[in-house]
CSV table of C-alpha atoms in Angstrom, one decimal:
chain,number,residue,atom,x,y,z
O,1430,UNK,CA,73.1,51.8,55.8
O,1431,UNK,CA,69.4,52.7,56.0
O,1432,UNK,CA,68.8,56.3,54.2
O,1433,UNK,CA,67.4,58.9,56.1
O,1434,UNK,CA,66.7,61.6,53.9
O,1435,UNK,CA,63.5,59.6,52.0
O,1436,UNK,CA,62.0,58.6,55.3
O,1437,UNK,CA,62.8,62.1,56.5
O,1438,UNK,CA,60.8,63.8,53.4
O,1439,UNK,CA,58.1,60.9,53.6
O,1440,UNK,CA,57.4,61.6,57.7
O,1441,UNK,CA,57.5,65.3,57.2
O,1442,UNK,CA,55.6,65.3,54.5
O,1443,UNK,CA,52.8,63.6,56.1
O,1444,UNK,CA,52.9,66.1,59.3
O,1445,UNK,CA,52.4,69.0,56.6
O,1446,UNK,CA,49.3,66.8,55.1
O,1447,UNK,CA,47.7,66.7,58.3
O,1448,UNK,CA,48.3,69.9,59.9
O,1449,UNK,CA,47.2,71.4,57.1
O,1450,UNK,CA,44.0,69.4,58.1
O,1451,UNK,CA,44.0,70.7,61.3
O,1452,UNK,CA,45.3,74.0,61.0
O,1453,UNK,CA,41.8,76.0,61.3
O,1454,UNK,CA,40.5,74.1,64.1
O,1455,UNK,CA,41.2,77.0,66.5
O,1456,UNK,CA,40.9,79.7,63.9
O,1457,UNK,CA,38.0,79.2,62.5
O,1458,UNK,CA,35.8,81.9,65.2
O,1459,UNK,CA,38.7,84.4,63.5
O,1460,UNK,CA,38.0,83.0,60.0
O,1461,UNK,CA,34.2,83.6,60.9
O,1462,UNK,CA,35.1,87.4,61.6
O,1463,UNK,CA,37.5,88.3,58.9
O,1464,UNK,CA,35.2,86.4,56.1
O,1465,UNK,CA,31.5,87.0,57.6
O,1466,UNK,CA,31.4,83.5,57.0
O,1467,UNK,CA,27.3,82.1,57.6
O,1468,UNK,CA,26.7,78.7,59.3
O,1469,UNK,CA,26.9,76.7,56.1
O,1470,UNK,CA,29.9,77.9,55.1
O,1471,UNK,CA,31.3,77.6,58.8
O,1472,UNK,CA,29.9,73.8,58.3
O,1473,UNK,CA,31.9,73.7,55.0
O,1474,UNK,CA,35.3,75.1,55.5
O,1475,UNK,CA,35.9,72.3,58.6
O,1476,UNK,CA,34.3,69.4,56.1
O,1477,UNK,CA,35.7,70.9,52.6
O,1478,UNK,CA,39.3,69.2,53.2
O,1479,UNK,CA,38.3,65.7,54.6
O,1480,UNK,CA,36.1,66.1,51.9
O,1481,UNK,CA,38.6,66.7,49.2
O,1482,UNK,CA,41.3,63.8,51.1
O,1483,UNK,CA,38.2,61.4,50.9
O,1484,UNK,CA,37.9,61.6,47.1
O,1485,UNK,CA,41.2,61.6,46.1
O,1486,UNK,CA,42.7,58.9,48.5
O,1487,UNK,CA,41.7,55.8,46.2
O,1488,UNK,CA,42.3,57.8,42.6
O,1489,UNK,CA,45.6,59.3,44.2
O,1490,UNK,CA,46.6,55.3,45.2
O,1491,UNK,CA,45.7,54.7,41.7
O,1492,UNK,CA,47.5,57.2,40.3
O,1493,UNK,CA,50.8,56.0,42.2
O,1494,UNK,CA,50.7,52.8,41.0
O,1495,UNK,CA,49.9,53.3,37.1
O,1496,UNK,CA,52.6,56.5,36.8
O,1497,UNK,CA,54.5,56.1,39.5
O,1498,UNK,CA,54.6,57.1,43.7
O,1499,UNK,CA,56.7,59.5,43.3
O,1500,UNK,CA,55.2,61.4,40.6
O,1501,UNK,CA,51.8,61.5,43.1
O,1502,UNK,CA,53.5,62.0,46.0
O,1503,UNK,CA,55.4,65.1,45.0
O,1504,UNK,CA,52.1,66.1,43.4
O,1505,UNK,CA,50.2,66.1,45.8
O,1506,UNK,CA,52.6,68.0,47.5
O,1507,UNK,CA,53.0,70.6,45.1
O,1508,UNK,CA,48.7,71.0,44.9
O,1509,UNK,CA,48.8,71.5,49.0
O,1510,UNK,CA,51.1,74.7,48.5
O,1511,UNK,CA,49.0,76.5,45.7
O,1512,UNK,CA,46.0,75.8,47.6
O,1513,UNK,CA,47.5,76.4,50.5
O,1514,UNK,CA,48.6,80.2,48.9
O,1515,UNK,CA,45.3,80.4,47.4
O,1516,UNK,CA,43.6,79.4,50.9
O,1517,UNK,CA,45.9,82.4,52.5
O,1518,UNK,CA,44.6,84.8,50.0
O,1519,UNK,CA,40.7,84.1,50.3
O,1520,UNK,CA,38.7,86.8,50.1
O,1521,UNK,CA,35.2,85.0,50.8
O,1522,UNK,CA,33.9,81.9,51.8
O,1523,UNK,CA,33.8,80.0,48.9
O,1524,UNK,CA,37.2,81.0,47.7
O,1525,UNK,CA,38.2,79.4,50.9
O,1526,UNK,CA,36.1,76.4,50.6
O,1527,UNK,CA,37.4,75.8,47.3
O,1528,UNK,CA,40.9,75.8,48.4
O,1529,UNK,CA,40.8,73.5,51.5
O,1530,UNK,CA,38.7,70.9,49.1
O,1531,UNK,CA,41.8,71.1,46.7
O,1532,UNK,CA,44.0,71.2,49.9
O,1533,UNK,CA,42.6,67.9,50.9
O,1534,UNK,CA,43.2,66.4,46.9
O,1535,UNK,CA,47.0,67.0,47.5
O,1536,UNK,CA,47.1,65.5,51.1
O,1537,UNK,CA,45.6,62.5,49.5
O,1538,UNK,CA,49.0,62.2,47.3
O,1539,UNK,CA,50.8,62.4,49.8
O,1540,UNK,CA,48.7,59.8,52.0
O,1541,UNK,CA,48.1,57.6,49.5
O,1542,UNK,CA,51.8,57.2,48.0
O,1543,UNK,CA,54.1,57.9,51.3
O,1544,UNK,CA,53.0,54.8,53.2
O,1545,UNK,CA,54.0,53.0,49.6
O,1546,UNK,CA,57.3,54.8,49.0
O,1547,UNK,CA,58.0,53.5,52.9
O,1548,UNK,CA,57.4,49.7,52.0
O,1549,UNK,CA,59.4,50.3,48.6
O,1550,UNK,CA,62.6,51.9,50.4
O,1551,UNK,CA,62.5,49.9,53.5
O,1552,UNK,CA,62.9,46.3,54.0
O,1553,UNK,CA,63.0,44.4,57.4
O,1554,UNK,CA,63.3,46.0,60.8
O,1555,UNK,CA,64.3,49.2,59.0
O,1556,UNK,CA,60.6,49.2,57.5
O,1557,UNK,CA,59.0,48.8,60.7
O,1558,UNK,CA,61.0,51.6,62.4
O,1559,UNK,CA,60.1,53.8,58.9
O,1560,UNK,CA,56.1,52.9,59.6
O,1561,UNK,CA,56.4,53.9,62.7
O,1562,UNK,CA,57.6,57.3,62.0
O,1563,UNK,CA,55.8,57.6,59.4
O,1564,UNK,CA,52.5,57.1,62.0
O,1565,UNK,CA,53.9,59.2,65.0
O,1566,UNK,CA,53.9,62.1,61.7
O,1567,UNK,CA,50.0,61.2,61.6
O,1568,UNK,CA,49.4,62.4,65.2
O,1569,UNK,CA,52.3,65.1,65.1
O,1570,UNK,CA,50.3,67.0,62.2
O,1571,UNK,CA,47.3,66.2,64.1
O,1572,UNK,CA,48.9,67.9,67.2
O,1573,UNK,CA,51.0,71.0,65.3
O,1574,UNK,CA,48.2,72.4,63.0
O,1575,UNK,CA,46.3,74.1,65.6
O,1576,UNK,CA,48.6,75.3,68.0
O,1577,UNK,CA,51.0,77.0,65.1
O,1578,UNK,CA,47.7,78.4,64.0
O,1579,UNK,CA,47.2,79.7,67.5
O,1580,UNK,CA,50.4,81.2,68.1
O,1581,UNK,CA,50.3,82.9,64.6
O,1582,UNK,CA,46.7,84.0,65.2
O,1583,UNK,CA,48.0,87.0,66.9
O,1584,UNK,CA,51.1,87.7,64.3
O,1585,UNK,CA,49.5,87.8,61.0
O,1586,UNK,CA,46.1,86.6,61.8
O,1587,UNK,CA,44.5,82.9,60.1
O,1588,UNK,CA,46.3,83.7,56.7
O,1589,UNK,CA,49.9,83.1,58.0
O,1590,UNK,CA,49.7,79.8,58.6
O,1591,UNK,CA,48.5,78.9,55.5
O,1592,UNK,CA,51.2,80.6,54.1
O,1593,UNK,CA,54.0,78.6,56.1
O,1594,UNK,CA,52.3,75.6,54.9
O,1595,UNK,CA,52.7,76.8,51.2
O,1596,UNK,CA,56.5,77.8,51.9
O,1597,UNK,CA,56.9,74.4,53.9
O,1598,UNK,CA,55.1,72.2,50.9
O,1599,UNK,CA,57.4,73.8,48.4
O,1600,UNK,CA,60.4,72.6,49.9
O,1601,UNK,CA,59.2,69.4,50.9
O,1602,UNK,CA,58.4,69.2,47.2
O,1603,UNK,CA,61.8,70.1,46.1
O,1604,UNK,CA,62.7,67.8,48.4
O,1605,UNK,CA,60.6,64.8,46.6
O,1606,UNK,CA,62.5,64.8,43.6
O,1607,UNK,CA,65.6,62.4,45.6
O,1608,UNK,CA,63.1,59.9,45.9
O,1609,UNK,CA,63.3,57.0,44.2
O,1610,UNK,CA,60.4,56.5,41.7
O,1611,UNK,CA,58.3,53.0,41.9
O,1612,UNK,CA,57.9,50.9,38.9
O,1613,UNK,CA,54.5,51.8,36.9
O,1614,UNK,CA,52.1,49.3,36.9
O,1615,UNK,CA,51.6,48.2,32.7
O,1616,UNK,CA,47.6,48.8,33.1
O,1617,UNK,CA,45.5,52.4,32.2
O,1618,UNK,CA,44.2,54.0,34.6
O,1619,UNK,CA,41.0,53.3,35.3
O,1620,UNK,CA,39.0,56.5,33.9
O,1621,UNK,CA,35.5,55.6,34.0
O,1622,UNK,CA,35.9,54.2,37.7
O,1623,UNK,CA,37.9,57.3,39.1
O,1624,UNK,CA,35.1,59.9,37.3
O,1625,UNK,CA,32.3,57.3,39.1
O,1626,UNK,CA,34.0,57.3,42.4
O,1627,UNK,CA,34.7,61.0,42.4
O,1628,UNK,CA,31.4,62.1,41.3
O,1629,UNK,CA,29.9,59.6,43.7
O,1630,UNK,CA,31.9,60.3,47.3
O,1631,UNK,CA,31.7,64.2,46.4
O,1632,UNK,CA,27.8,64.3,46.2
O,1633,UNK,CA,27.4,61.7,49.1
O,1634,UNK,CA,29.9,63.9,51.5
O,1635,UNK,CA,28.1,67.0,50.3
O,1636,UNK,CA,24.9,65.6,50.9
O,1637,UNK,CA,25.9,64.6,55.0
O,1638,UNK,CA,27.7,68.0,54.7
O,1639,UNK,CA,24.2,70.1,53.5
O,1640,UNK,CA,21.9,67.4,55.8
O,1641,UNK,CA,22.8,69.7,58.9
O,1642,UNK,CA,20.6,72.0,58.1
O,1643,UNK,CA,17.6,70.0,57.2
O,1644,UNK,CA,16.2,67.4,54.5
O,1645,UNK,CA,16.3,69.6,51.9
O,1646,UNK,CA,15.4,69.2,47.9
O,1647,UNK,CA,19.3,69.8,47.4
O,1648,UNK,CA,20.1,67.2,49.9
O,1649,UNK,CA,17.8,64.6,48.1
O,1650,UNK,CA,19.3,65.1,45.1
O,1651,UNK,CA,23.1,65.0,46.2
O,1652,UNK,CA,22.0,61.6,47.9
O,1653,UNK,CA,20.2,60.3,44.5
O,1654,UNK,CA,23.0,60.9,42.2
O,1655,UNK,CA,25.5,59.4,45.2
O,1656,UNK,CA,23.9,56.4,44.7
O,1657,UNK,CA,23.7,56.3,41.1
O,1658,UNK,CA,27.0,56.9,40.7
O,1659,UNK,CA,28.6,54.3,43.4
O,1660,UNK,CA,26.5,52.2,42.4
O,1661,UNK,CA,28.3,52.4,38.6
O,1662,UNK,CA,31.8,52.1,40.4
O,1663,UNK,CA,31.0,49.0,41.8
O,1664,UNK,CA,29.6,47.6,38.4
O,1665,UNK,CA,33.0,49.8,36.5
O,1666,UNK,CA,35.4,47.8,39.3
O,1667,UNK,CA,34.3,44.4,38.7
O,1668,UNK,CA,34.9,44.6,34.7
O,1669,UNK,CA,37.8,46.7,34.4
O,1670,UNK,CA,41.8,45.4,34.5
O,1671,UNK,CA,43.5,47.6,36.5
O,1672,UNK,CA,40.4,48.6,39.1
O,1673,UNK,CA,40.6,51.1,42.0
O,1674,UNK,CA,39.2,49.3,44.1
O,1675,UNK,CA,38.9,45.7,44.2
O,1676,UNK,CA,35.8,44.8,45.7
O,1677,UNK,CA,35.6,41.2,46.1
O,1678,UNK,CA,38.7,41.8,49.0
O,1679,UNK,CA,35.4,42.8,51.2
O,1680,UNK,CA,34.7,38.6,50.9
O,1681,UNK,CA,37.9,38.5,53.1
O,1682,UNK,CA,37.0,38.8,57.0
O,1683,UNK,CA,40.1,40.4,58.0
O,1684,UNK,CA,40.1,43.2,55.2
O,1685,UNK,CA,36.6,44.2,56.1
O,1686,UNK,CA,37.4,44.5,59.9
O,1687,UNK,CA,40.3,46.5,58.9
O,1688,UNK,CA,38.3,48.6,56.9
O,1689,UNK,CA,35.7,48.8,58.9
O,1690,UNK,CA,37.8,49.9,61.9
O,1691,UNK,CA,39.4,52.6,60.5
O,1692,UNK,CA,35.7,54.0,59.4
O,1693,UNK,CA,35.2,54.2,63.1
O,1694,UNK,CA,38.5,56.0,64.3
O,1695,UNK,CA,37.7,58.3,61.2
O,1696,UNK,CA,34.1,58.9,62.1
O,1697,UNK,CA,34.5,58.5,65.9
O,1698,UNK,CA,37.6,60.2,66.9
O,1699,UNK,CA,38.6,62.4,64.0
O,1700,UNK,CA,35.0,64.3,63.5
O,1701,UNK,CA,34.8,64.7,67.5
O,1702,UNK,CA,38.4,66.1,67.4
O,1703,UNK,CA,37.4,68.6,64.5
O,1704,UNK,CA,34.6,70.1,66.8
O,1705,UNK,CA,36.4,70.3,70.3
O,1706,UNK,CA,38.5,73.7,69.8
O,1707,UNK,CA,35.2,75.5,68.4
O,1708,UNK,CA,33.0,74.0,71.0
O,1709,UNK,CA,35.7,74.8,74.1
O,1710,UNK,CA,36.7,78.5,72.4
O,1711,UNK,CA,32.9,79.3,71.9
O,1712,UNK,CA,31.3,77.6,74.7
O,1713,UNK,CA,33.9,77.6,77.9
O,1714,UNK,CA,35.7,80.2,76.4
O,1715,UNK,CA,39.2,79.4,76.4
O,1716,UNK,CA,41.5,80.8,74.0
O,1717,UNK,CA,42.7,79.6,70.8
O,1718,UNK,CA,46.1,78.3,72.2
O,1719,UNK,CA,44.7,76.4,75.4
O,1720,UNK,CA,42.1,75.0,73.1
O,1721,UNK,CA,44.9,73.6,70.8
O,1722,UNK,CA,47.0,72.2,73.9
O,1723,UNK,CA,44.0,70.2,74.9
O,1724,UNK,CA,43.9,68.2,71.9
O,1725,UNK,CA,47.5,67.2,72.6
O,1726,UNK,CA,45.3,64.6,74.9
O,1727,UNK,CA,44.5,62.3,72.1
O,1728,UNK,CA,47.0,63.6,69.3
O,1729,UNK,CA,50.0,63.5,71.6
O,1730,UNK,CA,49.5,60.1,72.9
O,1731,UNK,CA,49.1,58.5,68.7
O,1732,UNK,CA,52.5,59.8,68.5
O,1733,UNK,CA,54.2,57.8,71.6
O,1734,UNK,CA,52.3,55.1,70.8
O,1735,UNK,CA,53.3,54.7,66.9
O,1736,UNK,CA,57.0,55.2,67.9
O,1737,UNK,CA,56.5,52.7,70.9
O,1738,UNK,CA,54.1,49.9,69.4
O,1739,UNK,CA,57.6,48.4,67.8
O,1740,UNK,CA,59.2,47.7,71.2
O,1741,UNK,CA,56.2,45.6,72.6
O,1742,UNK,CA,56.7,41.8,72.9
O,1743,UNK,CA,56.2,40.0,69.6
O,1744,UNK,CA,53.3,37.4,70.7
O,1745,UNK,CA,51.2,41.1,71.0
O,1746,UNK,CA,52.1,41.6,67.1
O,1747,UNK,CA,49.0,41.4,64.4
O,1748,UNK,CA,49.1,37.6,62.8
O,1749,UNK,CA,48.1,37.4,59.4
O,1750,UNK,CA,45.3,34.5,58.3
C-alpha cells in the first residue's frame, strides 16, 4: 500500500514554501504604509526571498545528500517559521528584508530535498502520481499566498499571514520527523564551494536587485566580486570530490536545455507574476483580493496541468537520450 502521510507532508510542505513566496504580492502597497518603506526597499522586500531560495537551493541539495534529506527538509522548514515570526514582527524595512531573505533559505530545504524524499519513497506509477502532486503544490502555493494574504489584509493586517505561515511550518515540521531519512552520502561537504557560490549568487542578485536604480559605484562593485567569486566555484567544483555542482553535465545537450528552460519560466513568468498585483492594485486600482484572483490565470492552470500531464498518452512522454 502506497503511504500517504510522507507525500502528504512533502506536497504541503512545498505549498507553504511557495506561498510564503507569494504571500506579499498583494500586500505589499499595505506593507509600504505600515513600514514607510522607500522604493529600494519596496524593490527589496519582493526580490529578498527569491533571493535567499536562489542561494540556498544548490547548498540546501548538498546538504541533503551529505547529512541526509530529511534532516534539510525539516530544516528548512523549521528556518521558514522563525523567519516567518520574525517577518510578522518587523518593525522596519530591513528587519523585513532580512527575514524574507532567510525565508527564502528555508524554502530552499524544502525545494531542494522534497522532490528527493518523493523519488526515495516512491517507486513506479506511485512516484509519478507523488511528482505530480508534488508539482500541482508548486502552483497551489503560487495561487494561495496572495489571496490568504488578501483576505487577512482586512483581519489583522500584512502580519497575520506571516504568522499562519509560522504556525503552519511548525506543524509541518513536527510533521517531518515520520519521514524516512535518506542514506548520507560518505563525502564532506563541499565548504569552500558552498562559501564561493553563496558569496557569489548573493552579490550578483543584489547587484540586478540595486541596478534599478542606476549604474552605481555599489552596483559595480557587487558585480566585480560576483564574478570573482563564481568564477572560484567553477575552478572549487572541478577539483573537489563531493562538488555542488558538477559542471561538466552542461557538455550534455539535454541537461543544458533543461536548465536553460527553467531559467526562462523563472525569469519570464515568475518575475512578471511577482509585479502583476502591484501593477493592477496601483495602476487599475483593483483591490488586493481581485488582484490575487487574477493570478489564478496562470497559477491555477500549473495546478490541473501537473495533476493531468500523467493521463496523457505515453508517445507525448519526455524520452531520455
Amino acid at each position: 500500500m502506497v503511504p500517504r502521510l510522507p507525500l502528504m507532508v512533502i506536497c504541503l510542505s512545498t505549498l507553504l514554501a511557495l506561498a510564503t513566496f507569494s504571500a506579499p504580492l498583494t500586500a505589499l502597497e499595505t506593507m509600504t504604509v505600515s513600514l514607510s518603506l522607500t522604493e529600494g526597499e519596496q524593490a527589496w522586500v519582493m526580490s529578498a526571498m527569491p533571493l535567499g531560495a536562489a542561494v540556498g537551493l544548490l547548498i540546501a541539495g548538498a546538504l541533503g545528500d551529505t547529512y541526509g534529506r530529511r534532516k534539510a527538509f525539516a530544516g528548512g522548514l523549521w528556518v521558514t517559521a522563525v523567519f516567518s515570526l520574525v517577518a510578522a514582527q518587523s518593525q522596519n524595512g530591513p528587519m523585513l528584508i532580512m527575514a524574507r531573505i532567510a525565508q527564502g533559505l528555508g524554502s530552499a530545504g524544502i525545494m531542494a530535498c522534497g522532490l528527493g524524499l518523493v523519488g526515495q519513497i516512491y517507486t513506479g506509477a506511485a512516484r509519478e502520481r507523488a511528482a505530480a502532486g508534488w508539482a500541482a503544490g508548486l502552483g497551489a502555493g503560487v495561487s494561495l499566498g496572495p489571496i490568504l494574504t488578501a483576505v487577512l489584509l482586512p483581519l489583522g493586517g500584512w502580519q497575520l499571514a506571516h504568522l499562519l505561515l509560522a504556525l503552519a511550518a511548525t506543524v509541518l515540521g513536527w510533521a517531518a520527523r515520520r519521514l524516512p531519512e535518506s542514506v548520507p552520502l560518505p563525502h564532506r561537504l563541499d565548504l569552500a564551494g558552498s562559501l564561493a557560490l553563496l558569496v557569489g549568487l548573493s552579490s550578483l542578485l543584489a547587484a540586478l536587485i540595486e541596478v534599478r536604480f542606476g549604474l552605481t559605484g555599489l552596483v559595480a562593485v557587487l558585480l566585480g566580486i560576483s564574478i570573482v567569486a563564481l568564477v572560484l566555484f567553477v575552478r572549487v567544483e572541478r577539483r573537489v570530490a563531493n562538488p555542488i555542482l558538477r559542471v561538466d553535465l552542461f557538455q550534455r545537450v539535454a541537461f543544458s536545455g533543461a536548465t536553460l528552460a527553467a531559467f526562462a519560466s523563472g525569469a519570464g513568468v515568475l518575475s512578471l507574476m511577482s509585479l502583476v498585483p502591484t501593477i493592477l492594485e496601483r495602476g487599475a486600482g483593483l483591490s488586493p483580493i481581485a488582484s490575487a484572483v487574477i493570478l489564478l490565470a496562470w497559477s491555477g492552470v500549473t495546478v490541473l496541468s501537473a495533476l493531468g500531464a500523467r493521463y496523457l498518452p505515453s508517445r507525448l512522454a519526455p524520452r531520455l537520450g
